[in-house]
Coordinates of C-alpha atoms in Angstrom, one line a residue:
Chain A
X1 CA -10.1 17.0 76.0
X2 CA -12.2 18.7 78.4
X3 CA -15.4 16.4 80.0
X4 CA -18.0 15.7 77.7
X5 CA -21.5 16.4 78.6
X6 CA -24.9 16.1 77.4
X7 CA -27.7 17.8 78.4
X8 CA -30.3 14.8 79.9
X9 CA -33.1 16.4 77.4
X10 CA -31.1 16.4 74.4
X11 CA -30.4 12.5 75.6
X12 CA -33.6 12.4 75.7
X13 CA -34.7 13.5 72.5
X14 CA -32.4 11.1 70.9
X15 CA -33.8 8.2 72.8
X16 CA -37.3 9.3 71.8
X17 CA -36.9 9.8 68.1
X18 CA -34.9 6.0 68.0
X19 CA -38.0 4.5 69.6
X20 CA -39.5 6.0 67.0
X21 CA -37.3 4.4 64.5
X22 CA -36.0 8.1 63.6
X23 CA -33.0 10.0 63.9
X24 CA -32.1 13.9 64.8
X25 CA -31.1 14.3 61.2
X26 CA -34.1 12.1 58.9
X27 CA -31.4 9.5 58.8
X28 CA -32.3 5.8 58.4
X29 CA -30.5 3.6 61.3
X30 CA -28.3 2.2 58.3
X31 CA -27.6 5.6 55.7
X32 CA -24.7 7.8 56.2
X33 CA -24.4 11.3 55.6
X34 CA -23.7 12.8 52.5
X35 CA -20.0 12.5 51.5
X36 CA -18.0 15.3 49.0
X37 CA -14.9 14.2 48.5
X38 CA -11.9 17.0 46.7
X39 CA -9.1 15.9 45.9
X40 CA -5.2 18.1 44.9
X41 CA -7.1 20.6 47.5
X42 CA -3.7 21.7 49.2
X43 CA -0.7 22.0 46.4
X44 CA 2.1 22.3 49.0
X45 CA 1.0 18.6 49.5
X46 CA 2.2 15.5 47.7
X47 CA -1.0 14.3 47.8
X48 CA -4.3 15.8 49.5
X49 CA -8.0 15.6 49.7
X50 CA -10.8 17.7 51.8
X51 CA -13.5 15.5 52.9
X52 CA -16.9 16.7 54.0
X53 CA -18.8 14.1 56.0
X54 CA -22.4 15.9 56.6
X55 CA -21.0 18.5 58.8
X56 CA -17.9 16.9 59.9
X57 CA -14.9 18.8 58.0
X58 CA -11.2 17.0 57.4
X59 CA -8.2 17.9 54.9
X60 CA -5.7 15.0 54.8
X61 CA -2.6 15.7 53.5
X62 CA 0.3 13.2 52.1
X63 CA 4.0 14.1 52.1
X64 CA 7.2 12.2 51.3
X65 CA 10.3 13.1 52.2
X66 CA 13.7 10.9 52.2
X67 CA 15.0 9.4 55.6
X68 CA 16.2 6.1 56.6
X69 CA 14.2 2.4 56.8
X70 CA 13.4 0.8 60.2
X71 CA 16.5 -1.5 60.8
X72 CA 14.1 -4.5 60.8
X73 CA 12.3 -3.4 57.4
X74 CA 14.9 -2.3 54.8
X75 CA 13.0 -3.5 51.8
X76 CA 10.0 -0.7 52.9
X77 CA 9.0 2.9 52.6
X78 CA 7.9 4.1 56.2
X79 CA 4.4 5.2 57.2
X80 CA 3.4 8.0 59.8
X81 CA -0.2 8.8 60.4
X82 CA -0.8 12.1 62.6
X83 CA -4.4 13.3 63.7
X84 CA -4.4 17.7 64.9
X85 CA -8.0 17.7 66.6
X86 CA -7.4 21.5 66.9
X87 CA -9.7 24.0 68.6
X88 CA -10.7 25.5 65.4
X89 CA -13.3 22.1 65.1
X90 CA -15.2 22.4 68.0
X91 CA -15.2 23.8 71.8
X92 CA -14.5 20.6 72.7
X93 CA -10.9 20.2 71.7
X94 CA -8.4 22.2 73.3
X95 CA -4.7 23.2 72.0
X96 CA -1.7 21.0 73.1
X97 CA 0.1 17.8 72.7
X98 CA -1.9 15.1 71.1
X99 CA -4.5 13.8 73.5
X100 CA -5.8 10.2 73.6
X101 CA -8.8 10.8 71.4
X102 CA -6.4 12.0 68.5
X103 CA -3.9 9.3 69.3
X104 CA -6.6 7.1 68.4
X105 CA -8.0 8.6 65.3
X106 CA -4.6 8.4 63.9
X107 CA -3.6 4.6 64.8
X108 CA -7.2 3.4 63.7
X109 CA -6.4 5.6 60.7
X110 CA -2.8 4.0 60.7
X111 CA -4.0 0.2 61.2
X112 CA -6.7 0.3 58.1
X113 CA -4.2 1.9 55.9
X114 CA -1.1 -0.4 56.8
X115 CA -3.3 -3.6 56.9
X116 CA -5.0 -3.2 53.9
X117 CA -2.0 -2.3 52.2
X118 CA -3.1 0.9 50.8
X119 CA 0.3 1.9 49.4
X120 CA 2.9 -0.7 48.3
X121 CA 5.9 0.6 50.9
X122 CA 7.9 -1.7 48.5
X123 CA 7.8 0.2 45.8
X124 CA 8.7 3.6 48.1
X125 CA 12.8 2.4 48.5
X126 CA 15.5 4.0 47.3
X127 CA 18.2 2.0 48.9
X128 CA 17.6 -0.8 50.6
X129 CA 18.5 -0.8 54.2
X130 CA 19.9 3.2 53.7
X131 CA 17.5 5.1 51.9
X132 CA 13.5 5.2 51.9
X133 CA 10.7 7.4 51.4
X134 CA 8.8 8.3 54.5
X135 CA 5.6 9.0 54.0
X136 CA 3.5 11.0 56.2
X137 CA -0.5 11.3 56.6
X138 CA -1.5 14.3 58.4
X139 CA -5.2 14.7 59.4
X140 CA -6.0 17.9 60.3
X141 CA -10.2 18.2 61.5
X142 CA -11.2 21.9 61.0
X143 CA -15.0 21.2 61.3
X144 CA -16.4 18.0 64.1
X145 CA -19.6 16.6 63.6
X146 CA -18.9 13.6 64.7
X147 CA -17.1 9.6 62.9
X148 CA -13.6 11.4 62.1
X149 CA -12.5 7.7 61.7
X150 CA -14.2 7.5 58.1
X151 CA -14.2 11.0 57.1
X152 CA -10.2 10.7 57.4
X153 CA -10.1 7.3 56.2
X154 CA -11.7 8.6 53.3
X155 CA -9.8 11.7 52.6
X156 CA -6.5 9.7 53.1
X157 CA -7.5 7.0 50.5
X158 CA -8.4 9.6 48.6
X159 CA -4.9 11.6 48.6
X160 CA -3.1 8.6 47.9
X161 CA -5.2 8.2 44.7
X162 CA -3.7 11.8 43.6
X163 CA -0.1 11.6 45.7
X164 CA 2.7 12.2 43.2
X165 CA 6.5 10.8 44.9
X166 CA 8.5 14.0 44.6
X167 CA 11.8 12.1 43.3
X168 CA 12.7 14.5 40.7
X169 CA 13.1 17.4 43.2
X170 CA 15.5 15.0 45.6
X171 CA 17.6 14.1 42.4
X172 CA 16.1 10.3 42.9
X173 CA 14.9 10.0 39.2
X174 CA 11.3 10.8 37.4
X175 CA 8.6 11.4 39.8
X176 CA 5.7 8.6 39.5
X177 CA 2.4 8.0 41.4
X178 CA 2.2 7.2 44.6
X179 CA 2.1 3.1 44.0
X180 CA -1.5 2.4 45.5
X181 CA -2.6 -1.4 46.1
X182 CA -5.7 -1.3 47.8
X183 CA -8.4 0.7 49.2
X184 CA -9.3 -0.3 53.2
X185 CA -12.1 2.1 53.7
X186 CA -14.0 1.9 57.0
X187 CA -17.3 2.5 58.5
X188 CA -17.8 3.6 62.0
X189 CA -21.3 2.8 63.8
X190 CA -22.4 3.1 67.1
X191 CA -24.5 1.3 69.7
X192 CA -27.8 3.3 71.3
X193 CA -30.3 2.1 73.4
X194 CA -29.8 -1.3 71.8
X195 CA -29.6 0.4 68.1
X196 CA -27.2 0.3 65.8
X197 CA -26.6 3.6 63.8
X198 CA -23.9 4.4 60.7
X199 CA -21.6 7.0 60.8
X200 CA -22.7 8.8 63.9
X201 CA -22.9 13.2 64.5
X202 CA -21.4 14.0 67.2
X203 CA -24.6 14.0 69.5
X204 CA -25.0 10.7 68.6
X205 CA -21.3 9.6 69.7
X206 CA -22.1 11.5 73.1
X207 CA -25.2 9.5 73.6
X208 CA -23.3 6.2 73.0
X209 CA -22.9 2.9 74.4
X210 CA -20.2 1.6 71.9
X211 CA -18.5 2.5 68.8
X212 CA -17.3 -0.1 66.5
X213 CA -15.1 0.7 63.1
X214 CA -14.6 -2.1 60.4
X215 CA -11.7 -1.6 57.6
X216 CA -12.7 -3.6 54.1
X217 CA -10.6 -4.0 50.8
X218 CA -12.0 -4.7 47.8
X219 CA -12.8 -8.3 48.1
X220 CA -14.7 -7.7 51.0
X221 CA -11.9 -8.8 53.6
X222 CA -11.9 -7.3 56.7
X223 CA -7.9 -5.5 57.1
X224 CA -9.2 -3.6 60.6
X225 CA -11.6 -2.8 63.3
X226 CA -11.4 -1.3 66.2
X227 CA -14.2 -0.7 69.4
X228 CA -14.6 2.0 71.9
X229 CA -16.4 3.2 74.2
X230 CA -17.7 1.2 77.9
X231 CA -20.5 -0.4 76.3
X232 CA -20.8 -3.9 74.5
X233 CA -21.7 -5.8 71.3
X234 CA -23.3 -8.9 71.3
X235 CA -22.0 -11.3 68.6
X236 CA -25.0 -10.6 66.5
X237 CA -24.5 -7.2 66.4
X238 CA -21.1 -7.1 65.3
X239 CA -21.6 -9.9 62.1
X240 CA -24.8 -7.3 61.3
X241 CA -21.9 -3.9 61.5
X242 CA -19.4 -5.7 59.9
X243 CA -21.6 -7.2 57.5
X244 CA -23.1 -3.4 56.6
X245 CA -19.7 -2.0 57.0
X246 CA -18.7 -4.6 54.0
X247 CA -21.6 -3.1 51.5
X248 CA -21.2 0.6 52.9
X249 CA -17.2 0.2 51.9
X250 CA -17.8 -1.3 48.8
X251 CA -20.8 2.0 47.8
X252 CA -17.9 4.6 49.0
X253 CA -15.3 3.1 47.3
X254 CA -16.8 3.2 44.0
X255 CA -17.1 7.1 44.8
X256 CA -14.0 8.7 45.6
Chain B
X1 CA 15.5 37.6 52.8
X2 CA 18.9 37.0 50.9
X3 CA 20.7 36.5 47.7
X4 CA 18.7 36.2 44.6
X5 CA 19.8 33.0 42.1
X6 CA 21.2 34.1 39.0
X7 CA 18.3 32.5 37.0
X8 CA 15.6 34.2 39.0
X9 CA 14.4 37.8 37.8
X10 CA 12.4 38.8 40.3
X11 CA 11.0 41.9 37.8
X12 CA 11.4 41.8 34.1
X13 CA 12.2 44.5 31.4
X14 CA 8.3 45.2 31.5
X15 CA 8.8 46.4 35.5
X16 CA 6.1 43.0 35.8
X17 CA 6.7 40.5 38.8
X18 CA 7.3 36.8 38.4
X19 CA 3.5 35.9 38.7
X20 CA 2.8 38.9 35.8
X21 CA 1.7 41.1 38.5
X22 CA 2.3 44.9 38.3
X23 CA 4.1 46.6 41.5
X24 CA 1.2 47.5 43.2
X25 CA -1.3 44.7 41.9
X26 CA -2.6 42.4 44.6
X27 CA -3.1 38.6 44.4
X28 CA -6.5 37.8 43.9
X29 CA -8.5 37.6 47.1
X30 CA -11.4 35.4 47.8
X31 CA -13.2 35.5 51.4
X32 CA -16.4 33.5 52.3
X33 CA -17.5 34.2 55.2
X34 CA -19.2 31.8 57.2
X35 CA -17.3 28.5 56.3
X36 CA -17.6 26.0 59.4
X37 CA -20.5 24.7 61.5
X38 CA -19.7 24.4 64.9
X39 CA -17.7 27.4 65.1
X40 CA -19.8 30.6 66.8
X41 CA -18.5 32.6 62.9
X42 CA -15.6 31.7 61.1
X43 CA -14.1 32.9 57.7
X44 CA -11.9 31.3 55.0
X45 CA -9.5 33.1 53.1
X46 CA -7.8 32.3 49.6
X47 CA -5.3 34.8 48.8
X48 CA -3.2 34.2 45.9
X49 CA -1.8 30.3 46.4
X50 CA -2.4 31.1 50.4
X51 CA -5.3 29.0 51.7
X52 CA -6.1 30.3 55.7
X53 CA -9.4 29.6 57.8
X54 CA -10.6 31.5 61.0
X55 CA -13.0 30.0 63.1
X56 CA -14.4 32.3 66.1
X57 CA -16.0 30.5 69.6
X58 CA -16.6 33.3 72.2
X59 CA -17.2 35.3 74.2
X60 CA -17.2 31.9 76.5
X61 CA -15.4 31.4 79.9
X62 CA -11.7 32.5 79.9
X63 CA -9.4 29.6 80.5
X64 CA -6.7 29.9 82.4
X65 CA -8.7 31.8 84.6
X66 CA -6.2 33.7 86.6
X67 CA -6.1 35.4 82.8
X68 CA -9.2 36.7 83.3
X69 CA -9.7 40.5 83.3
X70 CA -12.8 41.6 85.7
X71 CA -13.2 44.5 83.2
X72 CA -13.2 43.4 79.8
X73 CA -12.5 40.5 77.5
X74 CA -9.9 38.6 76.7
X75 CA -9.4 38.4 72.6
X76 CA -6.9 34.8 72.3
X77 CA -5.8 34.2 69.2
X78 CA -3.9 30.8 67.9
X79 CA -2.1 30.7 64.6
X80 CA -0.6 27.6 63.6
X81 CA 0.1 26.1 60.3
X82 CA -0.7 22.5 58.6
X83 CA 2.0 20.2 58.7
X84 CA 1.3 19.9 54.9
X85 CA 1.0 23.7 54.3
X86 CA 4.9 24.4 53.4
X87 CA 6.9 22.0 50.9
X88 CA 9.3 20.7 53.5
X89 CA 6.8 19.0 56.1
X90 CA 6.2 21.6 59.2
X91 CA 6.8 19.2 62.4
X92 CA 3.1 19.7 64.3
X93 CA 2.3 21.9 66.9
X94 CA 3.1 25.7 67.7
X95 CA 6.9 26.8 67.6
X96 CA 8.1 30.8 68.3
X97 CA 7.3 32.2 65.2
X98 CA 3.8 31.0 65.2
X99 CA 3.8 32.1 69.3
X100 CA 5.1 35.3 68.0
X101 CA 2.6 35.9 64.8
X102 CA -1.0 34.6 67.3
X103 CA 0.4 37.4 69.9
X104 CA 0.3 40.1 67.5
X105 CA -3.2 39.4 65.9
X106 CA -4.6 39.0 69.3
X107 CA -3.0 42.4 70.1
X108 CA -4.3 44.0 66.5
X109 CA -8.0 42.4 66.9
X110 CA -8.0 43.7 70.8
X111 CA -8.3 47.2 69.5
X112 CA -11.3 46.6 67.6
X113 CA -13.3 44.8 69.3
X114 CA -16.0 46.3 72.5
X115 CA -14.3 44.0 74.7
X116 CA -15.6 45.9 77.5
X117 CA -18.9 44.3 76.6
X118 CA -17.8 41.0 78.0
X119 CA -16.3 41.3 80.9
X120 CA -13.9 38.0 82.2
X121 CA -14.5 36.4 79.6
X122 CA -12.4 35.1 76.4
X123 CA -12.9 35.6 72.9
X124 CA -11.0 33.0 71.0
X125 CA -10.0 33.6 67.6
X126 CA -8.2 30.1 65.9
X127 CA -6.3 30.6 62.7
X128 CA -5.2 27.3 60.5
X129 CA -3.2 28.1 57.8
X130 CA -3.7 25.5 55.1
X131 CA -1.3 26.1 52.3
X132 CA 1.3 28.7 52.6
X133 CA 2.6 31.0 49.9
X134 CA 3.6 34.3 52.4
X135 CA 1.8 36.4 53.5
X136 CA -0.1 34.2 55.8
X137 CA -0.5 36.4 58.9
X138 CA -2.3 38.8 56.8
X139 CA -4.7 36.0 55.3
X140 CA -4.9 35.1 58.9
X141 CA -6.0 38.5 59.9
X142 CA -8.0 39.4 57.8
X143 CA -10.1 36.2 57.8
X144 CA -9.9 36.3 62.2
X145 CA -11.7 40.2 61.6
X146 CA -14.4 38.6 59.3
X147 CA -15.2 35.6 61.7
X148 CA -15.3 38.0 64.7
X149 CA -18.4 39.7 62.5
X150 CA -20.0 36.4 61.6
X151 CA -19.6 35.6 65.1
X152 CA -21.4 38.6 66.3
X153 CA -18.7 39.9 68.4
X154 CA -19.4 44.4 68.2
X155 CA -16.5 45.7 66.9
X156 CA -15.4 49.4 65.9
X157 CA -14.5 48.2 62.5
X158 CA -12.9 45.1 60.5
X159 CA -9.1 45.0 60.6
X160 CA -8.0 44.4 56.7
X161 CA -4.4 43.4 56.3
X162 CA -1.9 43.3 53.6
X163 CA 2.2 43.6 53.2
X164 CA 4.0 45.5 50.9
X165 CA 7.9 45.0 50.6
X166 CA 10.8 45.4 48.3
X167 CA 12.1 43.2 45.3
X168 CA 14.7 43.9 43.1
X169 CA 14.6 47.1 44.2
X170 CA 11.5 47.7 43.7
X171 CA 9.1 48.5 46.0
X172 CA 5.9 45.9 45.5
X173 CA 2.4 45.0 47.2
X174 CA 1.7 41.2 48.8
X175 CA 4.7 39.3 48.1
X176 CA 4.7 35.4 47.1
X177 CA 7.0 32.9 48.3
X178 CA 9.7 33.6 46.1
X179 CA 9.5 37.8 46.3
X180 CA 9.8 37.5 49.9
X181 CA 12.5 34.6 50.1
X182 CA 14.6 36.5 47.6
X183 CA 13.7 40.0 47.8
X184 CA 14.9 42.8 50.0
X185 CA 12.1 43.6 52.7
X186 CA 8.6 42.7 53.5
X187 CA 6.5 45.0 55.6
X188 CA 2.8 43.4 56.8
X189 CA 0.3 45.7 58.1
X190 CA -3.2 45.9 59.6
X191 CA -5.2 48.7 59.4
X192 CA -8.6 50.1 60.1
X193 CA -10.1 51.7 57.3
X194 CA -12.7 54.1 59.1
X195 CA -10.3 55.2 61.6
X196 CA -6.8 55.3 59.7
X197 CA -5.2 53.6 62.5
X198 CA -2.9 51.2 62.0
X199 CA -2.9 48.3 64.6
X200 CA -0.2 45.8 63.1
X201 CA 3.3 46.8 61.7
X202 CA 6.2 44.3 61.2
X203 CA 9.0 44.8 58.8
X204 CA 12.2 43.1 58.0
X205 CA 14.7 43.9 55.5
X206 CA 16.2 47.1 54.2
X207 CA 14.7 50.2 53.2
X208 CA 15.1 53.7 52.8
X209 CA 13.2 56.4 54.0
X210 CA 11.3 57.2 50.6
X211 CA 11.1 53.0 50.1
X212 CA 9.1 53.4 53.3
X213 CA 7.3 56.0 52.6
X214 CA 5.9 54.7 49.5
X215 CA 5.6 51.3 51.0
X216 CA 3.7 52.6 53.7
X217 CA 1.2 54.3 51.2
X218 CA 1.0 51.6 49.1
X219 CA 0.4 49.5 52.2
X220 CA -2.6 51.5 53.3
X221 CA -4.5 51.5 49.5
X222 CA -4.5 47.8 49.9
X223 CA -5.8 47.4 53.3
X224 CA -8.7 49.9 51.7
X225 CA -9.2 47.3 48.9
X226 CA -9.4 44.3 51.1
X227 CA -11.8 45.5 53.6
X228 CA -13.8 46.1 50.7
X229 CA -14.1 42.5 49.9
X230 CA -14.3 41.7 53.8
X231 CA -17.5 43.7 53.5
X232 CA -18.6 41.9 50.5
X233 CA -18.1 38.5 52.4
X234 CA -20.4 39.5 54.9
X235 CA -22.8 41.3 52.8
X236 CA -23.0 37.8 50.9
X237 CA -23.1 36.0 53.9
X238 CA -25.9 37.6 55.5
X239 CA -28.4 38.6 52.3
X240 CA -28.9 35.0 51.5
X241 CA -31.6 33.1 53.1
X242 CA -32.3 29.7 54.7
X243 CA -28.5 27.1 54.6
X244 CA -25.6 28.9 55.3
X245 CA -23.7 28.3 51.9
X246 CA -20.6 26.0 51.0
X247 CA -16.9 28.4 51.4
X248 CA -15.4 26.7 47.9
X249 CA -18.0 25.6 45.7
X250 CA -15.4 23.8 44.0
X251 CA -16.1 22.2 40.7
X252 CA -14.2 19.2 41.2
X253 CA -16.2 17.9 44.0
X254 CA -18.2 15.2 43.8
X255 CA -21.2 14.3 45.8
X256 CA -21.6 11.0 46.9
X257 CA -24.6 8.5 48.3

């Protein structure tokens, strides 16, 4: 990805409008943008969902196809997660091998998923020890506004709700659903000039300090969280994120 | 192309296609011009079962810069397909067909565009094909030319695109999956409507002369047809006022918080 920058007096503006209490967009410090959530949106897909995140744009779709277990997990289905940040979002993603931003956005995408045991991998064996479905996540951004860690949790929780296992067409039996246990979702919030905003544009992710995302399942357990960015939190700050992360889950949850 | 199974009849007793399509009927063809936000103009296609978006950013410095030409612009198009676009997952990332397919667009957009307006610079056209049913490079094409305009790039005219091939011997318009894994030929084309030229012509398969010749002709109707609904894109586009609007209103949605 090529160097980030921000013009001082759009910095500036930002700054101005949080001392203000405001932000660019009429947001309150704690409301997230609006969310539309579609779900069967590509039919080549096993399972699929187009999320729209204000103007932040992601399809997610799930496929399963048959391979082998990890040696050390015979009794489990396998899970890939893979981000494209591809030039089509915005000019600043170029074309090539996955980068470090998108290697993130797929592992934090990966952990809250996997942790929160989205998907019973038991129930996506065949054989144990020889034959297994693998299923893969692929999170393609076509529009970047900014907090691509929720907008493709969200769309990947959403899939699975709709992900059919294709075992008819490998002669494996009747398909079924996609055997879902829980839903992790997570909410992404950033530190600036002291503040702490939800679900962040993409100027506001420029403009900050630190970026924490918290994973949640239904009983209000945290299943993952990851921080970025050179700033810091105090310990205040992150029992108020995770705290609104927990109530934030819980309102998006009951949506898609 | 290649054998046809025994329990697949490409055309029935009627002369209709699988789908219920007459020889020369096109899939239905939906453009919305317009789709993305950050994107300087940008286009989404549906086309049958196909699902393809454009996005435009340009004209913007030319990277790699020994590419760029002191006399005119550079017009770079990518095509690549979602891993989830196909049945069989598509491993990430470009391979030689997709290499192949961007080089050709780029080539086909070239000639339409002023690109002597914009000297050293690039114009980069990025085409994501979302779910594939054949066909795609026309989608793509066709929905690159519309985000050129919504971009603002000056160009001579849009480039509409459309294939024509052969199935059971007959000699069809926009083949699906199935007509063009089993059929006989397939013949994509891109053509400017006010000029009559044509700027993009592939073909594989077998045909004969008067196949050609009628695929050719058959070819160039539909190009007509589908710049009309290019046009109409942008017409919608740019008569509405105040928020740019939403590419698939689609029912399902819901809107949330």
């Amino acid at each position: 990805m090529s160097k980030d920058v921000i013009a001082d007096l759009k910095r500036d503006y930002i700054s101005k409008l949080l001392a203000k209490g405001m932000r660019a967009d009429g947001r309150k410090f704690d409301e997230a943008r609006p969310l539309k959530v579609e779900t069967n949106y590509i039919g080549s897909a096993e399972g699929s969902a187009r999320v729209t995140l204000g103007n932040t744009q992601v399809v997610v779709g799930v496929k399963l196809i048959m391979g082998a277990p990890f040696p050390d997990t015979p009794n489990s289905g396998v899970l890939t997660t893979n981000a494209e940040l591809i030039p089509m979002a915005s000019e600043t993603f170029e074309g090539g091998p996955p980068d470090q931003e998108s290697i993130e956005v797929a592992r934090v995408i990966d952990r809250g998923i996997r942790e929160g045991h989205a998907v019973d991998m038991s129930k996506l064996v065949i054989e144990p020890g020889k034959e297994v479905w693998i299923m893969f996540v692929d999170i393609h951004v076509i529009d970047y506004d900014g907090n691509l860690f929720d907008a493709a949790n969200i769309g990947a929780n959403a899939a699975f709700k709709t992900a059919i296992v294709p075992a008819k067409r490998a002669g494996k039996g009747e398909d079924y659903p996609l055997p879902v246990l829980h839903q992790p979702i997570s909410v992404t919030s950033v530190k600036v000039d002291g503040k702490i905003l939800v679900d962040p544009t993409h100027d506001e992710e420029r403009v900050a300090e630190a970026r924490l995302t918290v994973a949640t399942i239904e009983n209000g357990n945290l299943c993952a969280m990851q921080k970025g960015l050179d700033g810091a939190f105090t310990h205040d700050e992150v029992l108020k994120i995770v705290d609104s992360a927990r109530r934030m889950g819980n309102e998006i949850r009951a949506k898609i | 192309m290649g054998g046809t199974p025994t329990d697949l009849k490409l055309i029935d007793e009627n002369g209709l296609r699988i789908d219920g399509r007459r020889p020369d009927e096109m899939r239905p063809l939906r453009i919305e011009a317009g789709a993305l936000k950050r994107a300087d103009g940008s286009a989404y296609v549906e086309w049958g079962l196909n699902k393809v978006m454009a996005a435009v950013y340009g004209p913007r410095e030319c990277h790699p810069r020994h590419l760029q030409n002191p006399e005119r612009a550079l017009v770079q198009c990518n095509y690549n397909m979602a891993s989830f676009s196909v049945d069989d997952r598509k491993k990430p990332g470009p391979d030689r067909r997709s290499h192949e397919i961007s080089k050709i667009i780029s080539e086909a957009l070239t000639h339409v565009v002023f690109t002597e307006y914009f000297p050293r610079t690039s114009i980069d056209v990025y085409i994501e094909v979302l779910q594939a049913n054949a066909g795609t490079r026309c989608a793509g094409l066709t929905a690159a030319s519309v985000a050129l305009a919504d971009a603002g790039v000056p160009m001579r005219d849009l480039v509409a695109s459309c294939a024509a091939g052969k199935v059971a011997g007959t000699i069809v318009l926009d083949l699906t999956k199935e007509e063009d894994n089993f059929g006989q030929a397939d013949m994509p084309m891109g053509y400017v409507p006010t000029s009559g030229e044509i700027v993009l012509l592939q073909m594989d398969g077998d045909m004969t002369q008067e196949e050609f010749e009628k695929a050719i002709k058959m070819d160039i109707e539909a190009c007509k047809k589908v710049h009309e609904v290019q046009r109409d894109a942008l017409k919608r586009r740019y008569s509405q006022k105040g928020e740019s609007p939403e590419y698939a209103a689609a029912p399902e949605a819901k809107e949330v918080a």
